[in-house]
Short mmCIF file of C-alpha atoms in Angstrom, two decimals:
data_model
loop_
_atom_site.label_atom_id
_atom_site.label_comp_id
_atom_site.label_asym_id
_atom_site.label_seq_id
_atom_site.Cartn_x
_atom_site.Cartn_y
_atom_site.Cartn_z
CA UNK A 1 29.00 39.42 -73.27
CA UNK A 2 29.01 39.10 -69.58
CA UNK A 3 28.70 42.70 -69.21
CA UNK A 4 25.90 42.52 -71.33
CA UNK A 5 24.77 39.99 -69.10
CA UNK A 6 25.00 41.38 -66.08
CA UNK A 7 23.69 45.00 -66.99
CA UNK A 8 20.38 43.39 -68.02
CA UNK A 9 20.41 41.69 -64.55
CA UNK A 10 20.98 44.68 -63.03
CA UNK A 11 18.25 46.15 -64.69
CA UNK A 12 15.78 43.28 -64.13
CA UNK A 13 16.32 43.50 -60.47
CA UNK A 14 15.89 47.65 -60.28
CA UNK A 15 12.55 47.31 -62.31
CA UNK A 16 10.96 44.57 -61.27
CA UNK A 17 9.92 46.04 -57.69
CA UNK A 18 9.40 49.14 -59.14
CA UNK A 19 6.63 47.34 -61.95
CA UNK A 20 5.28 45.10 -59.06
CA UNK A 21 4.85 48.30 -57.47
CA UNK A 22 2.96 49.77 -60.16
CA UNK A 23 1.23 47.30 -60.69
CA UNK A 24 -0.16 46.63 -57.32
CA UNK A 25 -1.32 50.47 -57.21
CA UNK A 26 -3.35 49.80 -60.43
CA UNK A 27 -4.98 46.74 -58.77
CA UNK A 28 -5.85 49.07 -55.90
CA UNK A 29 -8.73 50.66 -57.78
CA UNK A 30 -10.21 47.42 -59.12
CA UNK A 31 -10.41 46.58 -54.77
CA UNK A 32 -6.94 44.69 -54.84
CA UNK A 33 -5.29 44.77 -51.66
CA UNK A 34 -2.91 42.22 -51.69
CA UNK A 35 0.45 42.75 -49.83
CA UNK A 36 4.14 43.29 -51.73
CA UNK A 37 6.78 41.23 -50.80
CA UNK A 38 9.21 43.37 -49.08
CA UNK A 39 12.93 41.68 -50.28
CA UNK A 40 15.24 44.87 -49.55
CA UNK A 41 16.03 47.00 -47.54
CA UNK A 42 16.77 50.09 -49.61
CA UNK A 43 14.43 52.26 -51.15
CA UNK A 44 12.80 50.34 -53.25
CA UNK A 45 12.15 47.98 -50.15
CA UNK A 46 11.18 50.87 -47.89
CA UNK A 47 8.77 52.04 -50.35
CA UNK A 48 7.19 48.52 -50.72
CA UNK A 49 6.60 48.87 -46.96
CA UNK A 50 4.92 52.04 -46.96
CA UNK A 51 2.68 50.34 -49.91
CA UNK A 52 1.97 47.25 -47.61
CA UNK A 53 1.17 50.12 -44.56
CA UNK A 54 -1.30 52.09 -47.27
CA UNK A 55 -3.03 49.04 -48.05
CA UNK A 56 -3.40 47.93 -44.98
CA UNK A 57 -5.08 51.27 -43.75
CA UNK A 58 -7.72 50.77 -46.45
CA UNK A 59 -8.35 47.25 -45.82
CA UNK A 60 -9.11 48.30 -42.78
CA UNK A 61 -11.60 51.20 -43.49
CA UNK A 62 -13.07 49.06 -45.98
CA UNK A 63 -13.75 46.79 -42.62
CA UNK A 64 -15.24 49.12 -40.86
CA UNK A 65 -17.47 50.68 -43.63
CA UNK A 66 -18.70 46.99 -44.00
CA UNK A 67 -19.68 46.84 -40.44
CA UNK A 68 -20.86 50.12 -40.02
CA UNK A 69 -23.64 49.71 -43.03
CA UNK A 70 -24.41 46.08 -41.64
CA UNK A 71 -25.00 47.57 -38.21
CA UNK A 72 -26.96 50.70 -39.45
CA UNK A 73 -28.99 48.30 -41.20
CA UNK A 74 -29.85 46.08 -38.67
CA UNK A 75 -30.57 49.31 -36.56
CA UNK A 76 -32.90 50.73 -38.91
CA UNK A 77 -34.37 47.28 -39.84
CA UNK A 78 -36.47 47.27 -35.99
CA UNK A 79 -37.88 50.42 -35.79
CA UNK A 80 -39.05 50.13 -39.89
CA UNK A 81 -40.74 46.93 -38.88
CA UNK A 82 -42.59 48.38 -36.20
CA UNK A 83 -43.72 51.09 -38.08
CA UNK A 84 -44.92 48.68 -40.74
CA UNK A 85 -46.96 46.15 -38.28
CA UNK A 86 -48.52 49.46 -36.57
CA UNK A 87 -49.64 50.31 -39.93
CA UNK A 88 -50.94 47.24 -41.22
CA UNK A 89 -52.61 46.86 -38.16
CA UNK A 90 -54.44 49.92 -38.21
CA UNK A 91 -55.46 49.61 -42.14
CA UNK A 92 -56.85 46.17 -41.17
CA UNK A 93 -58.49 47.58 -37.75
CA UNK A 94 -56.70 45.90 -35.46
CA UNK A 95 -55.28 48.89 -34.07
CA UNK A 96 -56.69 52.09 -33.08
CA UNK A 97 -55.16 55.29 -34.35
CA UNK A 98 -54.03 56.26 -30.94
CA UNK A 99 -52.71 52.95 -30.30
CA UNK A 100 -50.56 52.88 -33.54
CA UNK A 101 -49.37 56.53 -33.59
CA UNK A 102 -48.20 56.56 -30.03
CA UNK A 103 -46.06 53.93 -31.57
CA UNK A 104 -45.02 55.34 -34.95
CA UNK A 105 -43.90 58.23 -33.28
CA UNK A 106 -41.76 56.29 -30.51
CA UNK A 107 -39.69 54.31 -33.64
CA UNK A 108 -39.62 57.75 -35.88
CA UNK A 109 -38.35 59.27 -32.61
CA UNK A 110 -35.73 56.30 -32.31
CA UNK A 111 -34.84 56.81 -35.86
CA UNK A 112 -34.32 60.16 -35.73
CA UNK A 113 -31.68 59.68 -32.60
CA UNK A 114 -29.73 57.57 -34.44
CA UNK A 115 -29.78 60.01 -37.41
CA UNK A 116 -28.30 62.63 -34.77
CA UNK A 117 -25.90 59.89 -33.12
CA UNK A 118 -24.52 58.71 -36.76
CA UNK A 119 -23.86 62.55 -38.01
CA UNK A 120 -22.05 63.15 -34.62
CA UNK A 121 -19.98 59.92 -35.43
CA UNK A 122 -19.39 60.82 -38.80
CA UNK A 123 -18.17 64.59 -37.52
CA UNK A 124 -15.79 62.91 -35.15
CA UNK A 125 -14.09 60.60 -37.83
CA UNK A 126 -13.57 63.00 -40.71
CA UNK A 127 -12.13 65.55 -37.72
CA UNK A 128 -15.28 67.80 -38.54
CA UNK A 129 -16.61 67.72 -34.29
CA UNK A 130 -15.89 71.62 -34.64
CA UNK A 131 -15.06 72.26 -30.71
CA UNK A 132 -16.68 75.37 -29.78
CA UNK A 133 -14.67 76.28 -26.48
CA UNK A 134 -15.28 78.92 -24.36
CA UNK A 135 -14.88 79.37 -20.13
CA UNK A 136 -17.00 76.93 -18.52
CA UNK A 137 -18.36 76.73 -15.04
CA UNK A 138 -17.65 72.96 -14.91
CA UNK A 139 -20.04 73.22 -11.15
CA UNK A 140 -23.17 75.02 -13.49
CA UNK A 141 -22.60 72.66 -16.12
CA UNK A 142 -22.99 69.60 -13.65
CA UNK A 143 -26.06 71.25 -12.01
CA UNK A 144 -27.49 72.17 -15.41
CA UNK A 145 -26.96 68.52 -16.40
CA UNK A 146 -29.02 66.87 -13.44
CA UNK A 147 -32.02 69.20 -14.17
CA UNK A 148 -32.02 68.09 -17.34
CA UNK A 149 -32.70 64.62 -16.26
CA UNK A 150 -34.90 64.84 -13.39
CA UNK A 151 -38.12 64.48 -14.94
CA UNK A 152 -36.82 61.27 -16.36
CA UNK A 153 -34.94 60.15 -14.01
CA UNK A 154 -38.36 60.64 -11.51
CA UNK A 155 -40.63 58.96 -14.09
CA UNK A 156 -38.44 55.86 -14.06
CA UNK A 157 -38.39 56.22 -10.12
CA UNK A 158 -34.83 56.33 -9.73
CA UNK A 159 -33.08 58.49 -7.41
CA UNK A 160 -30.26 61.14 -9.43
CA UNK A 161 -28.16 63.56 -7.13
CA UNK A 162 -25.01 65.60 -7.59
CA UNK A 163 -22.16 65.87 -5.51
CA UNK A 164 -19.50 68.16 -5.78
CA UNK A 165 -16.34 67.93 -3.85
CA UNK A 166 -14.16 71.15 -3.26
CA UNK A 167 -14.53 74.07 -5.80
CA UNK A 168 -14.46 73.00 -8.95
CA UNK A 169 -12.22 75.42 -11.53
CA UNK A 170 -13.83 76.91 -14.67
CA UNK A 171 -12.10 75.11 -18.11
CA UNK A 172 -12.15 76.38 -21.42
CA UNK A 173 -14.89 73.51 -22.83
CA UNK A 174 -17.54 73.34 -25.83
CA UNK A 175 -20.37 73.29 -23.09
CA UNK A 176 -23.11 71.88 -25.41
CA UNK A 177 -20.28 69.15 -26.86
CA UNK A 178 -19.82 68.42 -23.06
CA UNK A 179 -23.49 68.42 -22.06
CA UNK A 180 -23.82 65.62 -25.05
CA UNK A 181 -21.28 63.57 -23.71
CA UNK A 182 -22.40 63.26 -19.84
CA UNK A 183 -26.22 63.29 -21.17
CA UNK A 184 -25.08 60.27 -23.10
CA UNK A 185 -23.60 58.57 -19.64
CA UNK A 186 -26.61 60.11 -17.27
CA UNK A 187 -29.56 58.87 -19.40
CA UNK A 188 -27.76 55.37 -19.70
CA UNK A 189 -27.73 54.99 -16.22
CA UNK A 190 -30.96 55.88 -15.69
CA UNK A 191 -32.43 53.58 -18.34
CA UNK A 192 -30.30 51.13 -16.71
CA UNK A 193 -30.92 51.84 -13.27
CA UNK A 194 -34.49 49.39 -11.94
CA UNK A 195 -37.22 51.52 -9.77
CA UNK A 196 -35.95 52.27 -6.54
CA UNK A 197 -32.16 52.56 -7.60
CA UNK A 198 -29.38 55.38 -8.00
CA UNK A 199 -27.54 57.58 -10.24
CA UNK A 200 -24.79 59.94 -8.97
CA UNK A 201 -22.69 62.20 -10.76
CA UNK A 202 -19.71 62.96 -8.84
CA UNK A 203 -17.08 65.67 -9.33
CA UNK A 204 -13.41 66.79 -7.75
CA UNK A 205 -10.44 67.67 -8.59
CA UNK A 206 -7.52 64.97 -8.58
CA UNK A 207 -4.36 66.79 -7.37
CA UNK A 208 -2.54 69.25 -10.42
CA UNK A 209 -3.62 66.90 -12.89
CA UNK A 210 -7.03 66.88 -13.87
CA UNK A 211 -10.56 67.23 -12.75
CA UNK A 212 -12.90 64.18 -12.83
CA UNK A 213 -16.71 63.46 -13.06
CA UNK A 214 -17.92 60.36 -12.32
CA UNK A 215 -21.47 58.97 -13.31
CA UNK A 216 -22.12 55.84 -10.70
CA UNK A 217 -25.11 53.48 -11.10
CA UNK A 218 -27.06 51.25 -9.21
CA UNK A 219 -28.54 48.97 -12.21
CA UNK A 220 -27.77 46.08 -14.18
CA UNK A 221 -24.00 45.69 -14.51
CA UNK A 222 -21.66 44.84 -16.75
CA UNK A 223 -20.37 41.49 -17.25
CA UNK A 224 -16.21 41.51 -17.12
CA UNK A 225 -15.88 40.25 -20.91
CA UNK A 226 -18.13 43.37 -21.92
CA UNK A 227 -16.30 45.78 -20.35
CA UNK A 228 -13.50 46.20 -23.13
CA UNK A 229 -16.67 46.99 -25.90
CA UNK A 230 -18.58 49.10 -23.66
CA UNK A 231 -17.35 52.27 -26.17
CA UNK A 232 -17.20 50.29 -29.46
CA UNK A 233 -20.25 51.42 -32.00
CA UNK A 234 -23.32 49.85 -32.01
CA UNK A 235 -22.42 47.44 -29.15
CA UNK A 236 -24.70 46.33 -26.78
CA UNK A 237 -24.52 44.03 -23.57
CA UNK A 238 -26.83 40.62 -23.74
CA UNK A 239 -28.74 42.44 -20.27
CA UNK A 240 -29.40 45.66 -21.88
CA UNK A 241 -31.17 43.74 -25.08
CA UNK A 242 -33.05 41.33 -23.30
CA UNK A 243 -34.45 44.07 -20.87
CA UNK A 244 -35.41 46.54 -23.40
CA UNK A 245 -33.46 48.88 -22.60
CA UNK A 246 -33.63 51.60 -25.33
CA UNK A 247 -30.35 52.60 -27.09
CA UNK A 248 -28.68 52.57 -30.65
CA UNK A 249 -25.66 51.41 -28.53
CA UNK A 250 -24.09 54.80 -30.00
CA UNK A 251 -23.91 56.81 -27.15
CA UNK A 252 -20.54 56.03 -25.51
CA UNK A 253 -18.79 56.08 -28.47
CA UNK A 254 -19.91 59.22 -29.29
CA UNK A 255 -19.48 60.16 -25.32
CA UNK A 256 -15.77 58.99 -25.63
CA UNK A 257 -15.28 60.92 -28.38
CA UNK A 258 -15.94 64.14 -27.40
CA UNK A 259 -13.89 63.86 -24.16
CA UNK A 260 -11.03 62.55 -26.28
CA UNK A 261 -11.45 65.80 -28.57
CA UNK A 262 -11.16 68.01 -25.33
CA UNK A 263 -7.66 65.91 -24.79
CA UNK A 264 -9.38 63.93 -22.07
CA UNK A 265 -9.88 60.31 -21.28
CA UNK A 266 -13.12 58.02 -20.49
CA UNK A 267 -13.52 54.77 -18.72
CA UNK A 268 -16.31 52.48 -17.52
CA UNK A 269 -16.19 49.93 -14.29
CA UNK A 270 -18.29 47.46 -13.22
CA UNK A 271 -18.07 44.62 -10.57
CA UNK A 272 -20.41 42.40 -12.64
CA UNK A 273 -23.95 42.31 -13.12
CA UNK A 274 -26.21 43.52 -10.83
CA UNK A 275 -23.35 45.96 -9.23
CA UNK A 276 -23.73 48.61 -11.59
CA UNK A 277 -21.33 50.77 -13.52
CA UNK A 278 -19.52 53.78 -13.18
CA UNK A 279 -18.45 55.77 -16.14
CA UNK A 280 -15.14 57.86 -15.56
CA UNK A 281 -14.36 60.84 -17.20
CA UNK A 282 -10.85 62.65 -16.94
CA UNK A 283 -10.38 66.52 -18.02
CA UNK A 284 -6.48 67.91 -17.77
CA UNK A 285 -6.45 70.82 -15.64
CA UNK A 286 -4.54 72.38 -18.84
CA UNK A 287 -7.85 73.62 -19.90
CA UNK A 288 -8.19 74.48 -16.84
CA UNK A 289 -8.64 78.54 -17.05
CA UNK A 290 -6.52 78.84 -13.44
CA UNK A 291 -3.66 76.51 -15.27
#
């Protein structure tokens, strides 16, 4: 009888993590993510704490699916209204067509950068960025770069040189990857940047280690508590939004990205606002095609 007993003890205590285990999977798919209560520390305990890890993990994509579709939405929700007031306005003749379609074009314009800024999100979080690399002249790249900005950085009357320290060495980079990344920084700073100021894109090589571009402004700042969210999606300081300074808050993220994918690092510092910021980026010299 005790054997009895005891054998169906035994047996209680071997299934029962194994149906709570079960159980929780099938209360996965209904959205379930509660946690199993890890009470060994054999198998059947290490496997309820691989469980609790999964679970975990999803609650935490779920997270970030919620916030990316409230944050697309509120994105989209600005330009849509504009577009809407424009038109009412100009089927009640309050607005001329040229006055409304300059801008209906500026918001389908905005729209349509933060179609391209999402996709290039979404290729950089399912490992789909597809890095094109081939020798790069890092110094062409750089000079390539400011041209592309001048006549932007000259209709907002600010002031954008390069400086190059040293020869530069070529690296094995995806040069239009890389050109999206520092146009990301450069156009930042220049929207940033009031009439009269700077932006300077710096280069050199740091010792063995890596080479390093540096994108220093002369605008608005950061404030200190900022600073750890300048690269988080959709984020955006209080100075930038109350200014008007255009952006889907996208761009360093994406920025970030891309240098991370090329096994390199970004940063951003600021002294506060009104001292600008400079944006940091970090390449190993193991791309480096003289490494």
């Amino acid at each position: 009888m005790v054997a009895i007993l005891l054998a169906g003890w035994l047996s209680r205590r071997i299934t029962a993590p194994v149906t709570a285990l079960t159980e929780a999977t099938q209360a996965i798919a209904q959205g379930d993510t509660t946690q199993l209560p890890v009470t060994s520390s054999d198998e059947l305990g290490r496997m309820s704490e691989a469980f609790n890890h999964m679970t975990s993990a999803l609650e935490t994509q779920r997270e970030l699916r919620r916030r990316l579709v409230n944050d697309v939405s509120h994105e989209l929700n600005t330009p849509l209204s504009v577009i809407q007031l424009e038109a009412k306005g100009l089927h009640d003749g309050l607005q001329t067509p040229e006055q409304a379609s300059d801008l209906i074009i500026g918001e389908v314009d905005r729209l349509r950068g933060l179609v391209s800024d999402l996709n290039s999100l979404a290729e950089t979080d399912y490992g789909e960025l597809g890095l094109t690399v081939e020798a790069s002249s890092v110094s062409s790249l750089l000079t390539a770069e400011v041209e592309r900005w001048q006549p932007h950085s000259r209709a907002r009357e600010v002031d954008l040189s390069l400086q190059i320290s040293g020869d530069l060495p070529d690296m094995d980079l995806d040069r239009l990857r890389m050109s999206q990344a520092l146009g990301n920084v450069v156009s930042n700073a220049i929207d940033c940047s009031e009439a009269g100021g700077s932006v300077a894109i710096r280069a050199w090589q740091e010792r063995e280690e890596a080479l390093v571009i540096s994108v220093v402004d002369s605008g608005i700042g950061i404030d200190a508590e900022d600073l750890p969210h300048v690269f988080d999606r959709f984020y955006r300081t209080d100075q930038s939004r109350s200014r008007g300074i255009p952006g889907t808050g996208l761009g360093l993220a994406i920025t970030r990205a891309i240098v991370e994918a090329h096994g390199g690092t970004a940063t951003v510092e600021s002294g506060g606002p009104g001292q600008g910021v400079t944006v940091v980026i970090r390449l190993p010299l193991a791309n480096s095609l003289e490494g």
